[in-house]
Amino acid sequence: MEIKTVSLYVMAGFYTLAGIGHFVMTKFFMRIMPPYIPWHKPIVYLSGIAEIGLGILLLLPAYSAWAAWGVIALLVAVFPANLYHFSSGGAGMRIPQWALALRLPLQGVLMVWAYWHT
């Protein structure tokens, strides 16, 4: 199996599991949402559904390129939550500031990874 295929399966698993996490750890995701964004719980669920759906679509050859573009769009959409998580000092969670800072450029790395599959 070639590396690009393995990469696609890993990405699909990552987003599917992350999406499930939105339903298992809803409170965590709600805490990192900026206060100016309304309807925290429905948006957490919606983003979880989007991640699960995109994870599954990545595995379907007819849709995988579109799903990769969807992943990029999703990463752009959730960036304000990651930025808020960092700027709020962890949103009351005991997460080292360096880890929160590292997460910001990681979004770019994840976008490049998804772009590889467009």
Tab-separated table of C-alpha atoms in Angstrom, residues 40-86:
chain	number	residue	atom	x	y	z
A	40	HIS	CA	-22.422	26.596	21.302
A	41	LYS	CA	-23.946	23.159	21.763
A	42	PRO	CA	-25.646	22.924	18.349
A	43	ILE	CA	-22.472	24.141	16.654
A	44	VAL	CA	-20.363	21.582	18.527
A	45	TYR	CA	-22.729	18.840	17.377
A	46	LEU	CA	-22.834	20.203	13.825
A	47	SER	CA	-19.042	20.333	13.599
A	48	GLY	CA	-18.892	16.781	14.966
A	49	ILE	CA	-21.309	15.593	12.303
A	50	ALA	CA	-19.239	17.413	9.670
A	51	GLU	CA	-16.023	15.751	10.860
A	52	ILE	CA	-17.584	12.289	10.892
A	53	GLY	CA	-19.133	12.832	7.462
A	54	LEU	CA	-15.914	14.148	5.963
A	55	GLY	CA	-13.948	11.298	7.525
A	56	ILE	CA	-16.232	8.774	5.871
A	57	LEU	CA	-16.273	10.614	2.533
A	58	LEU	CA	-12.468	10.638	2.475
A	59	LEU	CA	-12.668	6.862	2.087
A	60	LEU	CA	-14.960	7.002	-0.942
A	61	PRO	CA	-12.840	7.589	-4.074
A	62	ALA	CA	-15.619	9.453	-5.870
A	63	TYR	CA	-15.814	11.982	-3.017
A	64	SER	CA	-12.380	11.981	-1.387
A	65	ALA	CA	-11.056	15.097	-3.140
A	66	TRP	CA	-14.211	17.028	-2.272
A	67	ALA	CA	-14.004	15.760	1.300
A	68	ALA	CA	-10.399	16.962	1.547
A	69	TRP	CA	-11.553	20.441	0.480
A	70	GLY	CA	-14.275	20.135	3.122
A	71	VAL	CA	-11.653	19.320	5.741
A	72	ILE	CA	-9.740	22.459	4.776
A	73	ALA	CA	-12.917	24.546	5.071
A	74	LEU	CA	-13.700	22.963	8.434
A	75	LEU	CA	-10.205	23.734	9.717
A	76	VAL	CA	-10.669	27.368	8.717
A	77	ALA	CA	-14.080	27.422	10.426
A	78	VAL	CA	-12.809	26.017	13.734
A	79	PHE	CA	-9.679	28.174	13.870
A	80	PRO	CA	-11.415	30.886	15.973
A	81	ALA	CA	-12.068	28.277	18.672
A	82	ASN	CA	-8.400	27.266	18.711
A	83	LEU	CA	-7.354	30.918	18.810
A	84	TYR	CA	-9.769	31.596	21.685
A	85	HIS	CA	-8.511	28.516	23.523
A	86	PHE	CA	-4.975	29.943	23.287
